[in-house]
PDB file of C-alpha atoms in Angstrom:
ATOM      1  CA  MET E 785     -23.911  66.568 -28.737  1.00  0.00           C
ATOM      2  CA  ILE E 786     -22.916  63.235 -29.051  1.00  0.00           C
ATOM      3  CA  ARG E 787     -26.594  62.175 -28.469  1.00  0.00           C
ATOM      4  CA  ARG E 788     -27.664  63.957 -31.312  1.00  0.00           C
ATOM      5  CA  ILE E 789     -25.290  62.450 -33.686  1.00  0.00           C
ATOM      6  CA  LEU E 790     -26.249  58.888 -32.677  1.00  0.00           C
ATOM      7  CA  VAL E 791     -30.147  59.455 -33.330  1.00  0.00           C
ATOM      8  CA  LEU E 792     -29.497  61.342 -36.785  1.00  0.00           C
ATOM      9  CA  LEU E 793     -26.839  58.298 -37.484  1.00  0.00           C
ATOM     10  CA  THR E 794     -29.515  55.699 -36.372  1.00  0.00           C
ATOM     11  CA  ALA E 795     -32.137  57.702 -38.244  1.00  0.00           C
ATOM     12  CA  ALA E 796     -30.112  57.843 -41.314  1.00  0.00           C
ATOM     13  CA  THR E 797     -29.268  54.470 -41.241  1.00  0.00           C
ATOM     14  CA  LEU E 798     -32.617  53.299 -40.939  1.00  0.00           C
ATOM     15  CA  ALA E 799     -34.060  55.152 -43.708  1.00  0.00           C
ATOM     16  CA  THR E 800     -31.383  54.154 -46.229  1.00  0.00           C
ATOM     17  CA  ALA E 801     -32.040  50.640 -45.059  1.00  0.00           C
ATOM     18  CA  GLY E 802     -35.745  50.811 -45.538  1.00  0.00           C
ATOM     19  CA  CYS E 803     -35.671  52.652 -49.184  1.00  0.00           C
ATOM     20  CA  GLU E 804     -35.462  50.817 -52.405  1.00  0.00           C
ATOM     21  CA  THR E 805     -34.517  52.394 -55.710  1.00  0.00           C
ATOM     22  CA  GLY E 806     -37.172  52.834 -58.405  1.00  0.00           C
ATOM     23  CA  GLN E 807     -34.322  50.552 -60.622  1.00  0.00           C
ATOM     24  CA  PRO E 808     -35.080  46.698 -60.960  1.00  0.00           C
ATOM     25  CA  LYS E 809     -32.443  44.214 -59.349  1.00  0.00           C
ATOM     26  CA  THR E 810     -30.233  41.996 -61.529  1.00  0.00           C
ATOM     27  CA  GLY E 811     -32.556  39.380 -62.894  1.00  0.00           C
ATOM     28  CA  GLU E 812     -36.023  41.124 -61.977  1.00  0.00           C
ATOM     29  CA  PRO E 813     -37.166  41.696 -65.412  1.00  0.00           C
ATOM     30  CA  GLU E 814     -36.782  38.133 -66.864  1.00  0.00           C
ATOM     31  CA  LYS E 815     -38.562  36.781 -63.491  1.00  0.00           C
ATOM     32  CA  THR E 816     -41.668  39.427 -63.886  1.00  0.00           C
ATOM     33  CA  LYS E 817     -41.626  38.441 -67.703  1.00  0.00           C
ATOM     34  CA  LEU E 818     -41.578  34.452 -66.435  1.00  0.00           C
ATOM     35  CA  LYS E 819     -44.266  35.377 -64.061  1.00  0.00           C
ATOM     36  CA  THR E 820     -46.420  37.022 -67.020  1.00  0.00           C
ATOM     37  CA  GLU E 821     -46.005  34.249 -69.150  1.00  0.00           C
ATOM     38  CA  THR E 822     -46.674  31.395 -66.814  1.00  0.00           C
ATOM     39  CA  GLU E 823     -50.319  33.617 -66.008  1.00  0.00           C
ATOM     40  CA  ALA E 824     -51.189  34.204 -69.542  1.00  0.00           C
ATOM     41  CA  GLU E 825     -50.727  30.306 -70.107  1.00  0.00           C
ATOM     42  CA  LYS E 826     -52.789  29.494 -67.041  1.00  0.00           C
ATOM     43  CA  PHE E 827     -55.183  31.630 -68.196  1.00  0.00           C
ATOM     44  CA  LEU E 828     -55.395  30.186 -71.605  1.00  0.00           C
ATOM     45  CA  LYS E 829     -55.629  26.914 -70.650  1.00  0.00           C
ATOM     46  CA  VAL E 830     -58.772  25.064 -71.443  1.00  0.00           C
ATOM     47  CA  ASN E 831     -60.734  24.613 -68.604  1.00  0.00           C
ATOM     48  CA  LYS E 832     -63.942  22.823 -69.217  1.00  0.00           C
ATOM     49  CA  ASP E 833     -66.016  24.322 -66.084  1.00  0.00           C
ATOM     50  CA  SER E 834     -65.335  27.589 -67.198  1.00  0.00           C
ATOM     51  CA  ALA E 835     -68.307  29.862 -67.275  1.00  0.00           C
ATOM     52  CA  GLU E 836     -67.381  31.278 -70.749  1.00  0.00           C
ATOM     53  CA  LEU E 837     -66.742  29.939 -74.070  1.00  0.00           C
ATOM     54  CA  PHE E 838     -63.392  32.091 -75.148  1.00  0.00           C
ATOM     55  CA  LYS E 839     -61.207  33.564 -73.266  1.00  0.00           C
ATOM     56  CA  VAL E 840     -58.943  36.165 -74.829  1.00  0.00           C
ATOM     57  CA  LEU E 841     -55.303  37.516 -73.791  1.00  0.00           C
ATOM     58  CA  TRP E 842     -54.827  40.636 -75.368  1.00  0.00           C
ATOM     59  CA  THR E 843     -51.666  42.770 -75.181  1.00  0.00           C
ATOM     60  CA  SER E 844     -49.855  45.218 -77.393  1.00  0.00           C
ATOM     61  CA  ASP E 845     -47.555  42.561 -78.954  1.00  0.00           C
ATOM     62  CA  ARG E 846     -49.946  39.253 -78.515  1.00  0.00           C
ATOM     63  CA  TYR E 847     -53.490  38.341 -79.168  1.00  0.00           C
ATOM     64  CA  ALA E 848     -54.571  34.942 -78.186  1.00  0.00           C
ATOM     65  CA  VAL E 849     -57.965  33.121 -78.370  1.00  0.00           C
ATOM     66  CA  ALA E 850     -58.831  29.897 -76.474  1.00  0.00           C
ATOM     67  CA  GLN E 851     -61.852  28.037 -77.052  1.00  0.00           C
ATOM     68  CA  MET E 852     -62.854  26.405 -73.565  1.00  0.00           C
ATOM     69  CA  ALA E 853     -65.549  24.179 -74.573  1.00  0.00           C
ATOM     70  CA  TYR E 854     -67.896  22.938 -77.819  1.00  0.00           C
ATOM     71  CA  GLU E 855     -65.337  22.613 -80.088  1.00  0.00           C
ATOM     72  CA  ASP E 856     -67.131  20.088 -81.799  1.00  0.00           C
ATOM     73  CA  GLN E 857     -70.272  22.684 -82.364  1.00  0.00           C
ATOM     74  CA  VAL E 858     -69.057  26.031 -82.964  1.00  0.00           C
ATOM     75  CA  LYS E 859     -65.728  27.449 -83.814  1.00  0.00           C
ATOM     76  CA  ARG E 860     -64.208  31.289 -84.107  1.00  0.00           C
ATOM     77  CA  GLN E 861     -63.113  31.918 -87.703  1.00  0.00           C
ATOM     78  CA  ASP E 862     -59.577  32.833 -87.874  1.00  0.00           C
ATOM     79  CA  ASP E 863     -58.896  36.304 -88.550  1.00  0.00           C
ATOM     80  CA  PRO E 864     -54.817  36.788 -88.228  1.00  0.00           C
ATOM     81  CA  GLY E 865     -54.961  40.290 -89.880  1.00  0.00           C
ATOM     82  CA  GLY E 866     -57.768  41.170 -87.528  1.00  0.00           C
ATOM     83  CA  ASP E 867     -55.791  40.126 -84.577  1.00  0.00           C
ATOM     84  CA  LYS E 868     -52.569  41.761 -85.467  1.00  0.00           C
ATOM     85  CA  TYR E 869     -54.978  45.263 -86.009  1.00  0.00           C
ATOM     86  CA  MET E 870     -56.363  44.965 -82.698  1.00  0.00           C
ATOM     87  CA  ALA E 871     -52.838  44.331 -80.710  1.00  0.00           C
ATOM     88  CA  GLU E 872     -51.453  47.428 -82.943  1.00  0.00           C
ATOM     89  CA  GLU E 873     -54.692  49.288 -81.461  1.00  0.00           C
ATOM     90  CA  LEU E 874     -53.875  48.555 -77.860  1.00  0.00           C
ATOM     91  CA  LYS E 875     -50.624  50.015 -78.221  1.00  0.00           C
ATOM     92  CA  LYS E 876     -52.183  53.469 -78.015  1.00  0.00           C
ATOM     93  CA  PHE E 877     -52.975  52.590 -74.182  1.00  0.00           C
ATOM     94  CA  ASP E 878     -49.557  51.350 -73.316  1.00  0.00           C
ATOM     95  CA  LYS E 879     -49.000  54.182 -70.550  1.00  0.00           C
ATOM     96  CA  ILE E 880     -49.348  52.114 -67.186  1.00  0.00           C
ATOM     97  CA  ASP E 881     -48.370  49.116 -65.886  1.00  0.00           C
ATOM     98  CA  HIS E 882     -52.128  47.240 -65.423  1.00  0.00           C
ATOM     99  CA  PHE E 883     -54.170  44.178 -66.205  1.00  0.00           C
ATOM    100  CA  CYS E 884     -58.205  44.302 -66.320  1.00  0.00           C
ATOM    101  CA  GLU E 885     -60.418  41.798 -66.858  1.00  0.00           C
ATOM    102  CA  GLY E 886     -64.012  41.915 -68.530  1.00  0.00           C
ATOM    103  CA  VAL E 887     -66.699  39.440 -69.770  1.00  0.00           C
ATOM    104  CA  VAL E 888     -68.847  40.311 -73.187  1.00  0.00           C
ATOM    105  CA  SER E 889     -72.090  38.231 -73.617  1.00  0.00           C
ATOM    106  CA  ILE E 890     -72.970  37.617 -77.397  1.00  0.00           C
ATOM    107  CA  SER E 891     -75.870  36.312 -79.462  1.00  0.00           C
ATOM    108  CA  ILE E 892     -74.639  34.659 -82.797  1.00  0.00           C
ATOM    109  CA  ARG E 893     -77.416  34.125 -85.556  1.00  0.00           C
ATOM    110  CA  PRO E 894     -77.668  30.400 -86.614  1.00  0.00           C
ATOM    111  CA  ASP E 895     -77.763  30.743 -89.826  1.00  0.00           C
ATOM    112  CA  ASN E 896     -74.582  32.605 -91.018  1.00  0.00           C
ATOM    113  CA  GLY E 897     -72.256  32.740 -87.466  1.00  0.00           C
ATOM    114  CA  HIS E 898     -72.360  36.513 -87.402  1.00  0.00           C
ATOM    115  CA  ILE E 899     -72.988  38.285 -84.179  1.00  0.00           C
ATOM    116  CA  ALA E 900     -76.301  39.308 -83.630  1.00  0.00           C
ATOM    117  CA  LYS E 901     -75.824  41.032 -80.205  1.00  0.00           C
ATOM    118  CA  VAL E 902     -72.907  41.913 -77.894  1.00  0.00           C
ATOM    119  CA  ARG E 903     -73.538  42.942 -74.196  1.00  0.00           C
ATOM    120  CA  PRO E 904     -70.766  44.022 -71.637  1.00  0.00           C
ATOM    121  CA  LYS E 905     -71.474  42.007 -68.545  1.00  0.00           C
ATOM    122  CA  GLU E 906     -68.518  42.812 -66.538  1.00  0.00           C
ATOM    123  CA  LEU E 907     -66.800  46.178 -67.381  1.00  0.00           C
ATOM    124  CA  THR E 908     -62.829  47.032 -66.889  1.00  0.00           C
ATOM    125  CA  TYR E 909     -63.580  50.033 -65.644  1.00  0.00           C
ATOM    126  CA  LEU E 910     -61.465  51.664 -68.222  1.00  0.00           C
ATOM    127  CA  MET E 911     -63.919  53.191 -70.927  1.00  0.00           C
ATOM    128  CA  GLU E 912     -61.539  53.270 -73.658  1.00  0.00           C
ATOM    129  CA  ILE E 913     -60.415  49.515 -73.298  1.00  0.00           C
ATOM    130  CA  ASP E 914     -64.491  48.648 -73.015  1.00  0.00           C
ATOM    131  CA  LYS E 915     -65.292  50.489 -76.210  1.00  0.00           C
ATOM    132  CA  LEU E 916     -62.465  48.631 -77.772  1.00  0.00           C
ATOM    133  CA  ILE E 917     -63.727  45.155 -76.413  1.00  0.00           C
ATOM    134  CA  VAL E 918     -66.996  46.216 -77.974  1.00  0.00           C
ATOM    135  CA  GLU E 919     -64.974  47.000 -81.417  1.00  0.00           C
ATOM    136  CA  ASP E 920     -63.198  43.733 -81.180  1.00  0.00           C
ATOM    137  CA  ILE E 921     -65.776  41.407 -80.646  1.00  0.00           C
ATOM    138  CA  GLN E 922     -67.863  42.636 -83.042  1.00  0.00           C
ATOM    139  CA  ARG E 923     -65.473  41.697 -85.869  1.00  0.00           C
ATOM    140  CA  TRP E 924     -65.888  37.859 -85.091  1.00  0.00           C
ATOM    141  CA  ASN E 925     -67.419  35.418 -87.037  1.00  0.00           C
ATOM    142  CA  PHE E 926     -68.164  31.823 -86.299  1.00  0.00           C
ATOM    143  CA  GLN E 927     -68.533  28.323 -88.141  1.00  0.00           C
ATOM    144  CA  PHE E 928     -70.766  25.744 -87.506  1.00  0.00           C
ATOM    145  CA  PRO E 929     -69.390  22.461 -88.375  1.00  0.00           C
ATOM    146  CA  ALA E 930     -71.474  19.870 -90.452  1.00  0.00           C
ATOM    147  CA  ASN E 931     -74.163  18.058 -88.711  1.00  0.00           C
ATOM    148  CA  VAL E 932     -74.565  20.317 -85.947  1.00  0.00           C
ATOM    149  CA  TYR E 933     -78.269  20.906 -84.943  1.00  0.00           C
ATOM    150  CA  ASN E 934     -78.081  22.560 -81.703  1.00  0.00           C
ATOM    151  CA  PRO E 935     -74.954  25.043 -81.145  1.00  0.00           C
ATOM    152  CA  PRO E 936     -74.536  27.128 -78.307  1.00  0.00           C
ATOM    153  CA  LEU E 937     -76.144  30.278 -79.789  1.00  0.00           C
ATOM    154  CA  ARG E 938     -75.555  32.558 -76.779  1.00  0.00           C
ATOM    155  CA  PHE E 939     -72.380  32.988 -74.600  1.00  0.00           C
ATOM    156  CA  ASP E 940     -69.533  34.638 -72.430  1.00  0.00           C
ATOM    157  CA  VAL E 941     -66.156  35.683 -73.674  1.00  0.00           C
ATOM    158  CA  ARG E 942     -63.616  36.759 -70.884  1.00  0.00           C
ATOM    159  CA  TYR E 943     -61.040  39.001 -72.147  1.00  0.00           C
ATOM    160  CA  ARG E 944     -57.922  40.004 -70.147  1.00  0.00           C
ATOM    161  CA  VAL E 945     -56.171  43.338 -71.340  1.00  0.00           C
ATOM    162  CA  VAL E 946     -52.322  43.732 -70.414  1.00  0.00           C
ATOM    163  CA  LEU E 947     -51.189  47.226 -70.705  1.00  0.00           C
ATOM    164  CA  ARG E 948     -47.649  47.595 -70.341  1.00  0.00           C
ATOM    165  CA  LYS E 949     -45.819  50.926 -69.992  1.00  0.00           C
ATOM    166  CA  GLN E 950     -43.471  51.418 -72.679  1.00  0.00           C
ATOM    167  CA  GLN E 951     -42.292  54.868 -72.392  1.00  0.00           C
ATOM    168  CA  SER E 952     -40.830  56.996 -69.798  1.00  0.00           C
ATOM    169  CA  ASP E 953     -43.331  59.648 -67.733  1.00  0.00           C
ATOM    170  CA  GLU E 954     -41.244  62.916 -69.728  1.00  0.00           C
ATOM    171  CA  GLU E 955     -42.556  61.108 -73.154  1.00  0.00           C
ATOM    172  CA  ILE E 956     -45.990  60.607 -71.922  1.00  0.00           C
ATOM    173  CA  MET E 957     -46.164  64.125 -70.470  1.00  0.00           C
ATOM    174  CA  LYS E 958     -44.786  65.535 -73.859  1.00  0.00           C
ATOM    175  CA  GLU E 959     -47.225  63.397 -75.885  1.00  0.00           C
ATOM    176  CA  VAL E 960     -50.254  64.616 -73.995  1.00  0.00           C
ATOM    177  CA  ARG E 961     -49.089  68.269 -73.961  1.00  0.00           C
ATOM    178  CA  GLU E 962     -49.162  68.178 -78.017  1.00  0.00           C
ATOM    179  CA  LYS E 963     -52.327  66.397 -78.040  1.00  0.00           C
ATOM    180  CA  LEU E 964     -53.784  69.397 -75.716  1.00  0.00           C
ATOM    181  CA  LYS E 965     -52.209  71.857 -77.802  1.00  0.00           C
ATOM    182  CA  GLU E 966     -53.957  70.318 -80.858  1.00  0.00           C
ATOM    183  CA  LYS E 967     -57.303  70.311 -79.166  1.00  0.00           C
ATOM    184  CA  THR E 968     -56.974  73.719 -77.853  1.00  0.00           C
ATOM    185  CA  PRO E 969     -58.139  76.695 -80.119  1.00  0.00           C
ATOM    186  CA  GLN E 970     -55.420  79.463 -80.238  1.00  0.00           C
TER     187      GLN E 970
END
């Protein structure tokens, strides 16, 4: 009898010692946020050896573009309204904590700087996000500074899309149920 009690007590002690709660420890969100910001700045840091000409960091509250090379030959036209709109569009997908990267290869027209071709090169494996990336890149326009005779007309753009869970599981399930009710004929 005493042996059983000791075994159960030991098992209970080990079980409680090995378990962690789902609640973050004090200071953990700040550390995670700082780590994410550091990774974002590292991703956007100009790297002349990068295979991509542009890098895009895309979250539901931030849309940042960094040009890696050829600043004197080609520039992306600023579009703060479009950038804000695309960040808002990403909020629809903030159902999970996830980040993914994808690469898009584009060709631009030398006469006006508009996009001629868009070809996904590396997929994010989230079909909706891949579609959103293609939609985003198609709104870009480029400028060529004066006296540039041979600008790069084909190059790659790397996207890092960061999704952050903003709702509880119950809220997400309620939203999914409502969408299913709308789609289901009655």
